[in-house]
Amino acid sequence: EEALERVRRGMYVMLREGSAAKNTRHVLPAVNEKNVRRFFFCTDDKHLDELVDEGSINYQVKLAIQEGLDP
């Protein structure tokens, strides 16, 4: 998986959930206790109507928890 390869190379990986790019559900399985500090939430470019309906980072945190990430 691309996310794990980036982590192995010392890079950070964005969990994106914006209007244009959405990869949170796809990347979350790569997150574990040892590498969690190499991942971060990014709202990317989110349209105003989505911000009003879903929120920003809070939406991503809720989504990650629903997908099984231990808070």
CSV table of C-alpha atoms in Angstrom, one decimal:
chain,number,residue,atom,x,y,z
A,1,GLU,CA,0.0,0.0,0.0
A,2,GLU,CA,1.2,3.5,-0.9
A,3,ALA,CA,0.5,5.0,2.5
A,4,LEU,CA,2.6,2.4,4.3
A,5,GLU,CA,5.5,2.9,1.8
A,6,ARG,CA,5.4,6.6,2.6
A,7,VAL,CA,5.5,5.9,6.3
A,8,ARG,CA,8.5,3.5,5.8
A,9,ARG,CA,10.3,6.3,4.0
A,10,GLY,CA,9.7,8.7,6.9
A,11,MET,CA,7.0,10.7,5.3
A,12,TYR,CA,3.7,11.9,6.7
A,13,VAL,CA,0.4,10.8,5.1
A,14,MET,CA,-2.7,13.0,4.8
A,15,LEU,CA,-6.1,11.5,5.5
A,16,ARG,CA,-8.1,13.7,3.1
A,17,GLU,CA,-11.8,14.3,3.1
A,18,GLY,CA,-12.5,17.3,1.0
A,19,SER,CA,-14.7,18.1,-2.0
A,20,ALA,CA,-12.1,16.9,-4.5
A,21,ALA,CA,-10.2,14.2,-2.7
A,22,LYS,CA,-11.5,11.6,-0.3
A,23,ASN,CA,-9.1,8.9,1.0
A,24,THR,CA,-9.8,8.6,4.7
A,25,ARG,CA,-11.6,5.2,4.5
A,26,HIS,CA,-9.0,3.8,2.1
A,27,VAL,CA,-6.0,4.9,4.1
A,28,LEU,CA,-7.3,4.2,7.7
A,29,PRO,CA,-6.4,0.4,7.5
A,30,ALA,CA,-2.8,1.4,7.3
A,31,VAL,CA,-2.9,3.3,10.6
A,32,ASN,CA,-1.6,1.4,13.7
A,33,GLU,CA,-0.3,2.1,17.1
A,34,LYS,CA,3.3,2.2,15.9
A,35,ASN,CA,2.8,4.6,13.0
A,36,VAL,CA,-0.2,6.7,14.1
A,37,ARG,CA,1.9,9.8,14.5
A,38,ARG,CA,2.7,9.8,10.8
A,39,PHE,CA,-0.9,10.4,9.7
A,40,PHE,CA,-2.9,13.6,9.9
A,41,PHE,CA,-6.3,14.8,9.0
A,42,CYS,CA,-6.6,17.3,6.1
A,43,THR,CA,-9.9,18.9,5.0
A,44,ASP,CA,-8.2,19.6,1.7
A,45,ASP,CA,-10.5,21.9,-0.3
A,46,LYS,CA,-14.1,21.6,1.0
A,47,HIS,CA,-17.0,23.4,-0.5
A,48,LEU,CA,-19.0,25.7,1.7
A,49,ASP,CA,-22.2,23.6,1.6
A,50,GLU,CA,-20.2,20.5,2.7
A,51,LEU,CA,-18.7,22.5,5.6
A,52,VAL,CA,-22.2,23.5,6.7
A,53,ASP,CA,-23.6,20.0,6.4
A,54,GLU,CA,-20.7,17.9,7.6
A,55,GLY,CA,-18.3,20.2,9.4
A,56,SER,CA,-14.6,20.1,9.0
A,57,ILE,CA,-12.0,18.1,11.0
A,58,ASN,CA,-14.8,17.0,13.4
A,59,TYR,CA,-16.4,15.1,10.5
A,60,GLN,CA,-13.2,13.3,9.7
A,61,VAL,CA,-12.6,12.3,13.4
A,62,LYS,CA,-16.1,10.9,13.6
A,63,LEU,CA,-15.6,9.1,10.3
A,64,ALA,CA,-12.3,7.6,11.5
A,65,ILE,CA,-13.9,6.4,14.7
A,66,GLN,CA,-16.9,4.9,12.9
A,67,GLU,CA,-14.4,3.1,10.6
A,68,GLY,CA,-12.7,1.5,13.7
A,69,LEU,CA,-9.9,3.9,14.6
A,70,ASP,CA,-9.3,3.9,18.4
A,71,PRO,CA,-9.8,7.4,19.7
